[in-house]
Coordinates of C-alpha atoms (C1' of nucleotides) in Angstrom, one line a residue:
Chain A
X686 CA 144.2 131.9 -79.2
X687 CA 145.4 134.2 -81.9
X688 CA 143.7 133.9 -85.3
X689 CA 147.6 134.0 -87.2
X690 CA 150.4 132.1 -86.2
X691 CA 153.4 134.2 -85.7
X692 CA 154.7 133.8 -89.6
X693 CA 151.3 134.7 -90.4
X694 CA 151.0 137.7 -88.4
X695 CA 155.0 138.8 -89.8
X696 CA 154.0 138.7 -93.5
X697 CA 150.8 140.7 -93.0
X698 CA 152.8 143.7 -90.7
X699 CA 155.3 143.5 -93.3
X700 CA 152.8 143.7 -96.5
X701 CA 150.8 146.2 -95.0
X702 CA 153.8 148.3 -94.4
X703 CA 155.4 147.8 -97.7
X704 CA 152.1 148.6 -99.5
X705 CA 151.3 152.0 -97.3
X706 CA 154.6 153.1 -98.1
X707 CA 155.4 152.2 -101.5
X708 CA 151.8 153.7 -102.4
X709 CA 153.1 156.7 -101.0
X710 CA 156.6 156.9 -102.1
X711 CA 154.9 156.4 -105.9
X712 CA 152.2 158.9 -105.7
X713 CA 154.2 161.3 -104.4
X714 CA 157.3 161.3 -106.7
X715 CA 154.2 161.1 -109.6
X716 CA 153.0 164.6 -107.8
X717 CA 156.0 166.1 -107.8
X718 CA 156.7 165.0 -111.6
X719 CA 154.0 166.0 -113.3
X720 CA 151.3 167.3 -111.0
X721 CA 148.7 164.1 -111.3
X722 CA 147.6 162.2 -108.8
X723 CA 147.0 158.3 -109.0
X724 CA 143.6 158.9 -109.8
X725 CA 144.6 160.9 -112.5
X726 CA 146.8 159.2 -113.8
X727 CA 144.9 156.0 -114.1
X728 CA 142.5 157.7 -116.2
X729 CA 144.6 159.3 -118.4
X730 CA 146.6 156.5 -119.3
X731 CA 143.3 154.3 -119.7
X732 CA 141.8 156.7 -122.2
X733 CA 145.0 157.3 -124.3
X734 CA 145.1 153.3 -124.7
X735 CA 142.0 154.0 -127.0
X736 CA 142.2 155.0 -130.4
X737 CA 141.7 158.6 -130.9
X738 CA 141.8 159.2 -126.9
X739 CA 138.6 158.6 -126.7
X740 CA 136.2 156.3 -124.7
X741 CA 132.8 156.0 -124.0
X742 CA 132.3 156.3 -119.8
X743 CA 131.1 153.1 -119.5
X744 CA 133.9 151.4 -120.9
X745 CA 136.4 153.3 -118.9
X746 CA 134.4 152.5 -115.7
X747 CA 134.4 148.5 -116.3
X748 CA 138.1 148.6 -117.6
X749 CA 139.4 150.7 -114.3
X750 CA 136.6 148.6 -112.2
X751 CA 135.4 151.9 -110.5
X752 CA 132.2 152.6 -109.3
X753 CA 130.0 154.5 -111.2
X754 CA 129.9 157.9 -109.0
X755 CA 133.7 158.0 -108.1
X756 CA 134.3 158.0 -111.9
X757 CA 131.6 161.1 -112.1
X758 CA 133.6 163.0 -109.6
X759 CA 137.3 162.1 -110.9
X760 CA 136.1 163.1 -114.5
X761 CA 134.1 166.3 -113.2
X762 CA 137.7 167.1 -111.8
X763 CA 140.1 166.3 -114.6
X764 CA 137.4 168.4 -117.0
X765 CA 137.5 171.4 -114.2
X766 CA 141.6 171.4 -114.9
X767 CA 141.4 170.7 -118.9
X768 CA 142.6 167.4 -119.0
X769 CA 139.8 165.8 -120.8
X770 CA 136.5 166.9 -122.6
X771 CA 133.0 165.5 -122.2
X772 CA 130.7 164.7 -124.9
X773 CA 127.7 163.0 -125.9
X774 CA 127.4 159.2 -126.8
X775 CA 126.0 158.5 -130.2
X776 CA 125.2 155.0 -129.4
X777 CA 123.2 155.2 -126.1
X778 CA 122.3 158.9 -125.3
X779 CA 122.4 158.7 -121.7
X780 CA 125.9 157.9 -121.5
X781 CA 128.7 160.3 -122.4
X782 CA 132.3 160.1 -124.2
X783 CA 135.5 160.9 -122.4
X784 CA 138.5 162.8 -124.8
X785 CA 141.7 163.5 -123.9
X786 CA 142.6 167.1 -124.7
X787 CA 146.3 167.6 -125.6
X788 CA 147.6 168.6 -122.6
X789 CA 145.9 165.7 -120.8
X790 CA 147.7 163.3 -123.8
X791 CA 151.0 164.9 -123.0
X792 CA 150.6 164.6 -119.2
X793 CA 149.8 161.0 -119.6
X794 CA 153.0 160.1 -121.9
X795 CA 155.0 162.2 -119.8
X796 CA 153.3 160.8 -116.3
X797 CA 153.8 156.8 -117.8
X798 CA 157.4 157.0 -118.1
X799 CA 158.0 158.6 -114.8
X800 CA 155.9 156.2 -113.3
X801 CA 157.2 153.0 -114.7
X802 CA 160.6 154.2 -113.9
X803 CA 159.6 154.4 -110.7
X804 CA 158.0 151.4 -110.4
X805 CA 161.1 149.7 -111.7
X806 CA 163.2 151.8 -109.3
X807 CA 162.0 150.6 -105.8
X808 CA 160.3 147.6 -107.1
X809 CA 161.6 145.5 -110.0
X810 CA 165.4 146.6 -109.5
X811 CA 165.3 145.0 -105.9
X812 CA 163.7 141.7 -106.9
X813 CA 165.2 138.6 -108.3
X814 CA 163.4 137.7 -111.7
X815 CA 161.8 134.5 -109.3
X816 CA 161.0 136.9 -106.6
X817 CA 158.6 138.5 -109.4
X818 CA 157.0 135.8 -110.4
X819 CA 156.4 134.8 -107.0
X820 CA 154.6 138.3 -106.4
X821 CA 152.6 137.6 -109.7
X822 CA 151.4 134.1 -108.4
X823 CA 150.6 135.5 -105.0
X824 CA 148.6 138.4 -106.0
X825 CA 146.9 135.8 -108.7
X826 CA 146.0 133.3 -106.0
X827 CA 145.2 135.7 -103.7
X828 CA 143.0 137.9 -106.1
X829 CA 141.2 134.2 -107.2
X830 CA 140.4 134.1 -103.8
X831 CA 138.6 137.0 -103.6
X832 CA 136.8 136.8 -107.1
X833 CA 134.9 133.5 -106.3
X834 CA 134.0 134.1 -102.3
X835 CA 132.7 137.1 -103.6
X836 CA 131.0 136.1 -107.1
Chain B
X1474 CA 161.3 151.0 -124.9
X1475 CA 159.2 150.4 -122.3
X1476 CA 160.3 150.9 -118.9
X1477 CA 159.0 147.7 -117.7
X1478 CA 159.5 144.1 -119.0
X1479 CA 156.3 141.8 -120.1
X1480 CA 156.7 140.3 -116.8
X1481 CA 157.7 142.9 -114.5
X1482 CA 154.1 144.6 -116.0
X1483 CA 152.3 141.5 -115.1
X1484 CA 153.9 141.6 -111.8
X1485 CA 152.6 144.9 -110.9
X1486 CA 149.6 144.8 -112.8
X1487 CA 148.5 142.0 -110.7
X1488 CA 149.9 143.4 -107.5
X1489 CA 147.7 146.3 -108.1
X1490 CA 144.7 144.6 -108.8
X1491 CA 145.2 142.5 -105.6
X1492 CA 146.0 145.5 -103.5
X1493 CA 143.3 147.2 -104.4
X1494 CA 140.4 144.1 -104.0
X1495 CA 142.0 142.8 -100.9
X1496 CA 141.9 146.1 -98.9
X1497 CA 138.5 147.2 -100.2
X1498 CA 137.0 143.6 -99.1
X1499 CA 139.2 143.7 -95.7
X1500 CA 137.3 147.5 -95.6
X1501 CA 133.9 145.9 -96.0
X1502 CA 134.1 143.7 -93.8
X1503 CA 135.3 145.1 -91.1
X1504 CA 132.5 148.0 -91.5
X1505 CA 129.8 145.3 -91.7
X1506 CA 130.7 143.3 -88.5
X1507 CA 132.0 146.4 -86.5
X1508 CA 130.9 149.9 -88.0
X1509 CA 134.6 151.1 -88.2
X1510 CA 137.1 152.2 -90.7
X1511 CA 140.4 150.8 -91.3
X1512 CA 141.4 154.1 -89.4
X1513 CA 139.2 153.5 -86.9
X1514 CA 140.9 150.0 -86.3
X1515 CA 144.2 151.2 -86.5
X1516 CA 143.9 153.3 -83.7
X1517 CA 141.5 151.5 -81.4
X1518 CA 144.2 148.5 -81.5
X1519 CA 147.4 150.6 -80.9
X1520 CA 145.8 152.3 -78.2
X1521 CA 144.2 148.7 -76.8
X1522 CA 148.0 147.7 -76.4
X1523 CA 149.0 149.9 -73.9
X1524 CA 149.0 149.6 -70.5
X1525 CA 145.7 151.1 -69.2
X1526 CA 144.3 151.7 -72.5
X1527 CA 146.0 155.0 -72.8
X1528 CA 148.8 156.4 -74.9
X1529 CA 150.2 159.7 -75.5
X1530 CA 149.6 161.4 -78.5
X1531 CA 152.9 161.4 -80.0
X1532 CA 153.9 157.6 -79.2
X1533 CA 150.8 156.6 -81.0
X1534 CA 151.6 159.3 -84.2
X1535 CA 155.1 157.0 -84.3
X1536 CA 153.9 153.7 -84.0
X1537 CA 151.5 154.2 -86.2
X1538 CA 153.6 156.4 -88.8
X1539 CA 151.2 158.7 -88.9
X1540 CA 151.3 162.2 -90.2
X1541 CA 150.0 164.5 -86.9
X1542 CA 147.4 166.5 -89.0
X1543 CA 146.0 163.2 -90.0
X1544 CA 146.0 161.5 -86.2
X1545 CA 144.4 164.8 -84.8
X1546 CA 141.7 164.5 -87.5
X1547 CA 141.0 160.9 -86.6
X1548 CA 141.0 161.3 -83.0
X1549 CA 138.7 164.6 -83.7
X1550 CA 136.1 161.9 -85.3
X1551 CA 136.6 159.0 -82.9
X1552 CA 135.9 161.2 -79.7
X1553 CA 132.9 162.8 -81.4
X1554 CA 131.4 158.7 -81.9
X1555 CA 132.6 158.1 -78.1
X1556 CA 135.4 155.4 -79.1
X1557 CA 138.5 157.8 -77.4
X1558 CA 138.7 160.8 -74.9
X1559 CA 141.7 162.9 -74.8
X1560 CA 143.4 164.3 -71.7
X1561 CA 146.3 166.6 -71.0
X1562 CA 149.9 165.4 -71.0
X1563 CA 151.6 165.3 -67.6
X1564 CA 155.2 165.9 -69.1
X1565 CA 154.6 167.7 -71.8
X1566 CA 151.8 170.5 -71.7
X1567 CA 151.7 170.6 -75.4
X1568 CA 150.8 167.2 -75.8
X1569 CA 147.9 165.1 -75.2
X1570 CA 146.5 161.6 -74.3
X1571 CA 144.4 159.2 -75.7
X1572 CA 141.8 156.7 -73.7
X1573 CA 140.1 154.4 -74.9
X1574 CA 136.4 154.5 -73.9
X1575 CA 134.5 150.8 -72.6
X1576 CA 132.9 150.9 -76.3
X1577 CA 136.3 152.1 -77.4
X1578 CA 137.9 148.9 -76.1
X1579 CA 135.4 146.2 -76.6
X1580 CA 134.9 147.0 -80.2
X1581 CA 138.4 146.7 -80.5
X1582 CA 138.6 143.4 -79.1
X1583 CA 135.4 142.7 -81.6
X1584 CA 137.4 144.3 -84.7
X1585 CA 140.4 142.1 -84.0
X1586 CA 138.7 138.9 -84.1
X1587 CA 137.0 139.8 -87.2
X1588 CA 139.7 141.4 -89.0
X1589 CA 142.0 138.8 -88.2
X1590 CA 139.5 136.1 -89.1
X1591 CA 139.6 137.8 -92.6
X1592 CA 143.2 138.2 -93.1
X1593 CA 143.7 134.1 -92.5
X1594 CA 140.6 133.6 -94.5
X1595 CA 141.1 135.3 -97.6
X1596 CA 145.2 135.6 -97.7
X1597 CA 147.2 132.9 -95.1
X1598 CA 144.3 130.1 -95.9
X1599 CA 145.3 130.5 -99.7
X1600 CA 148.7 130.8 -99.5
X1601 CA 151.6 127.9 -98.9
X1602 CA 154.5 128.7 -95.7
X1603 CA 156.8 128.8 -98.9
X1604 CA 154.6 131.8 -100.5
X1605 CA 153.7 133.4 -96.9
X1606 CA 157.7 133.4 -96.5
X1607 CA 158.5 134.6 -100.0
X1608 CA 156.0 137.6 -99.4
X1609 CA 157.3 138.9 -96.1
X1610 CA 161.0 138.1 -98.1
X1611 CA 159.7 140.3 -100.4
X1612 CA 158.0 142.7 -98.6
X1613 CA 160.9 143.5 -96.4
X1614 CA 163.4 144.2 -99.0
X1615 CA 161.1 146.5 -100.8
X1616 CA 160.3 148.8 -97.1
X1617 CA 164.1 148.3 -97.1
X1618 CA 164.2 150.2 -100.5
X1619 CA 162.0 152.8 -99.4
X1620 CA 163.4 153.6 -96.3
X1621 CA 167.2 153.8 -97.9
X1622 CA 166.2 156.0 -100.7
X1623 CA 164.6 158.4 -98.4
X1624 CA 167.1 158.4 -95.4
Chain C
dA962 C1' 167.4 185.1 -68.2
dC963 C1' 166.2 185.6 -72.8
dG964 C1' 165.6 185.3 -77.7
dT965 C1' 165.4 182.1 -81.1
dC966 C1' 164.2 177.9 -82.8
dA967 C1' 162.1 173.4 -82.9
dA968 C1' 158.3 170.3 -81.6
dG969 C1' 153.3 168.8 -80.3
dG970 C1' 149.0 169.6 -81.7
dT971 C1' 144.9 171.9 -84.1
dT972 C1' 142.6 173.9 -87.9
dG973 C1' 140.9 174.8 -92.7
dA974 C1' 141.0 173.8 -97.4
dC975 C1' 141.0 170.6 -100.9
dG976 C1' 141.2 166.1 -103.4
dC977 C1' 139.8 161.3 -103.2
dA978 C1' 136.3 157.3 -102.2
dT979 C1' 131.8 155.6 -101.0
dC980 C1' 127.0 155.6 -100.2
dA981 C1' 122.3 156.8 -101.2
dA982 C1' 119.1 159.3 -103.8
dC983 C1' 118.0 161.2 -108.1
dT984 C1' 117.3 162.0 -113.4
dA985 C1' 116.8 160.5 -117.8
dA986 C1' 117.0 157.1 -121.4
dT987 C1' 116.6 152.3 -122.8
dC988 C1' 114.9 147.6 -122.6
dT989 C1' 111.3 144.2 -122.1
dG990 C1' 107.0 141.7 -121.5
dG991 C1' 102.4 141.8 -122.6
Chain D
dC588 C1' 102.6 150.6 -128.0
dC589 C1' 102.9 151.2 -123.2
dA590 C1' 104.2 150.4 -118.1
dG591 C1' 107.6 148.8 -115.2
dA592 C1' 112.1 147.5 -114.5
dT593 C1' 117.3 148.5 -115.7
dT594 C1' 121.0 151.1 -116.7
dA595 C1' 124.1 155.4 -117.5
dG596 C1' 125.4 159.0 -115.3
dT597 C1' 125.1 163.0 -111.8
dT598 C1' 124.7 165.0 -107.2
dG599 C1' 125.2 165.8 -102.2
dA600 C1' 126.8 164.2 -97.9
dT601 C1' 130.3 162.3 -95.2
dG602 C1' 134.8 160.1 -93.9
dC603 C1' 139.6 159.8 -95.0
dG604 C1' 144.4 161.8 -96.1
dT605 C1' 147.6 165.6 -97.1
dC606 C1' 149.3 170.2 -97.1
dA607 C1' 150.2 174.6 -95.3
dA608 C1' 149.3 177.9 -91.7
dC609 C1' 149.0 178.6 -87.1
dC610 C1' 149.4 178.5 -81.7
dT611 C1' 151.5 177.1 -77.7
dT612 C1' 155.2 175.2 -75.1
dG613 C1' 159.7 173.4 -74.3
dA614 C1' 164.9 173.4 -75.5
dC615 C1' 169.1 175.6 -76.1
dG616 C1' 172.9 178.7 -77.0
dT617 C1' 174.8 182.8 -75.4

DNA sequence: ACGTCAAGGTTGACGCATCAACTAATCTGG
DNA sequence: CCAGATTAGTTGATGCGTCAACCTTGACGT
């Protein structure tokens, strides 16, 4: 006896498909845009929400809900290519500050509209408005799901 | 003007979130009770639906929608751990097929039941028929997107 | 036949993600 | 004030995914 029932097994060989190749379609178009990967541009955009494009490492790690080393490595990256600048934390001196430089705020105005364009492209411009809010319940019920099993 | 509406932003702000929780827990899991990768599992259950356990190179590359760099990596690792071997191609001397090994196939069984176990657990077990419709509905339409933009 | 081109597959390099081990600074109980 | 436990962040190893370069073999037009 199968685990899903044939609807079942239908919507999660369609999400799965959907969600490898929409991944894709995005990150590539943001490549070819502006040079940034996902990564990148997740970071970028998270900083420049702060004032002064600045943010303390600890706050960008809770707000992108990244583990602590994978944010060491992206940031070791991004500073390798001049997209941001380390620098020490006042506050708590083993922790560090994140700055945007100004080609790293450019990039991520520049990388924001091409993404949400694209975004709306393949995703918003095909759905009906309740065909949204259906995907926003769904991913909230779904993503309550996971929080308390695994609280 | 932003690109997105207030609740196309939620939409895909949730979507996101979910995406990236669900298939990290799905990950987890799956590594705990079995010791393989999402990869890993990919393969072994493709293959495990053949006749024979076998499948040329190539068919498995297209079912899977794999790139061939990336399927000749995988198999690289998963006949170095003793899940595959490969063999020569009968009608085709540039190609290649897979078999999967007595470990290969009973871990796959193993994975299955897990994996699927999970899937029902954390998505179809929250979800109504209405909503586990709507997101195969929606799901579709968006691969539909994809695949018509890039025809 | 034969030359050219396309296709199957491998390889190496690089970025991304996770895990475990480590350093250094802060917090906390006594 | 100090010893032990936490916490911020780094580092190295390894697996995953993509790209570009490459090799071999088959396909096809002439």
């Amino acid at each position: 006896m199968a685990a899903l029932t044939d609807p079942q097994a239908a919507a999660w060989n369609s999400y799965q498909r959907m969600r490898v190749r929409l991944s894709g379609v995005l990150g590539r178009e943001l490549a070819a845009a502006t040079g940034l990967s996902e990564a990148d541009f997740e970071v970028l955009v998270a900083v420049n929400e702060r004032p002064d494009d600045t943010v303390r490492s600890l706050a960008l790690r809770c707000g992108l809900e990244w583990e602590k080393s994978r944010l060491s490595h992206q940031l070791r990256r991004m500073e390798q290519r001049g997209l941001i600048t380390r620098e020490a934390c006042e506050e708590d001196s083993r922790g560090s500050a994140v700055r945007l430089t100004a080609r790293g705020r450019e990039l991520a105005c520049e990388a924001r509209k091409h993404y949400d364009a694209a975004v709306k492209r393949y995703v918003m411009d095909s759905l009906t408005p309740e065909q949204i809010a259906a995907l926003t319940e769904i991913s909230g019920i779904l993503l309550d799901r996971i929080e308390i099993t695994h609280k």
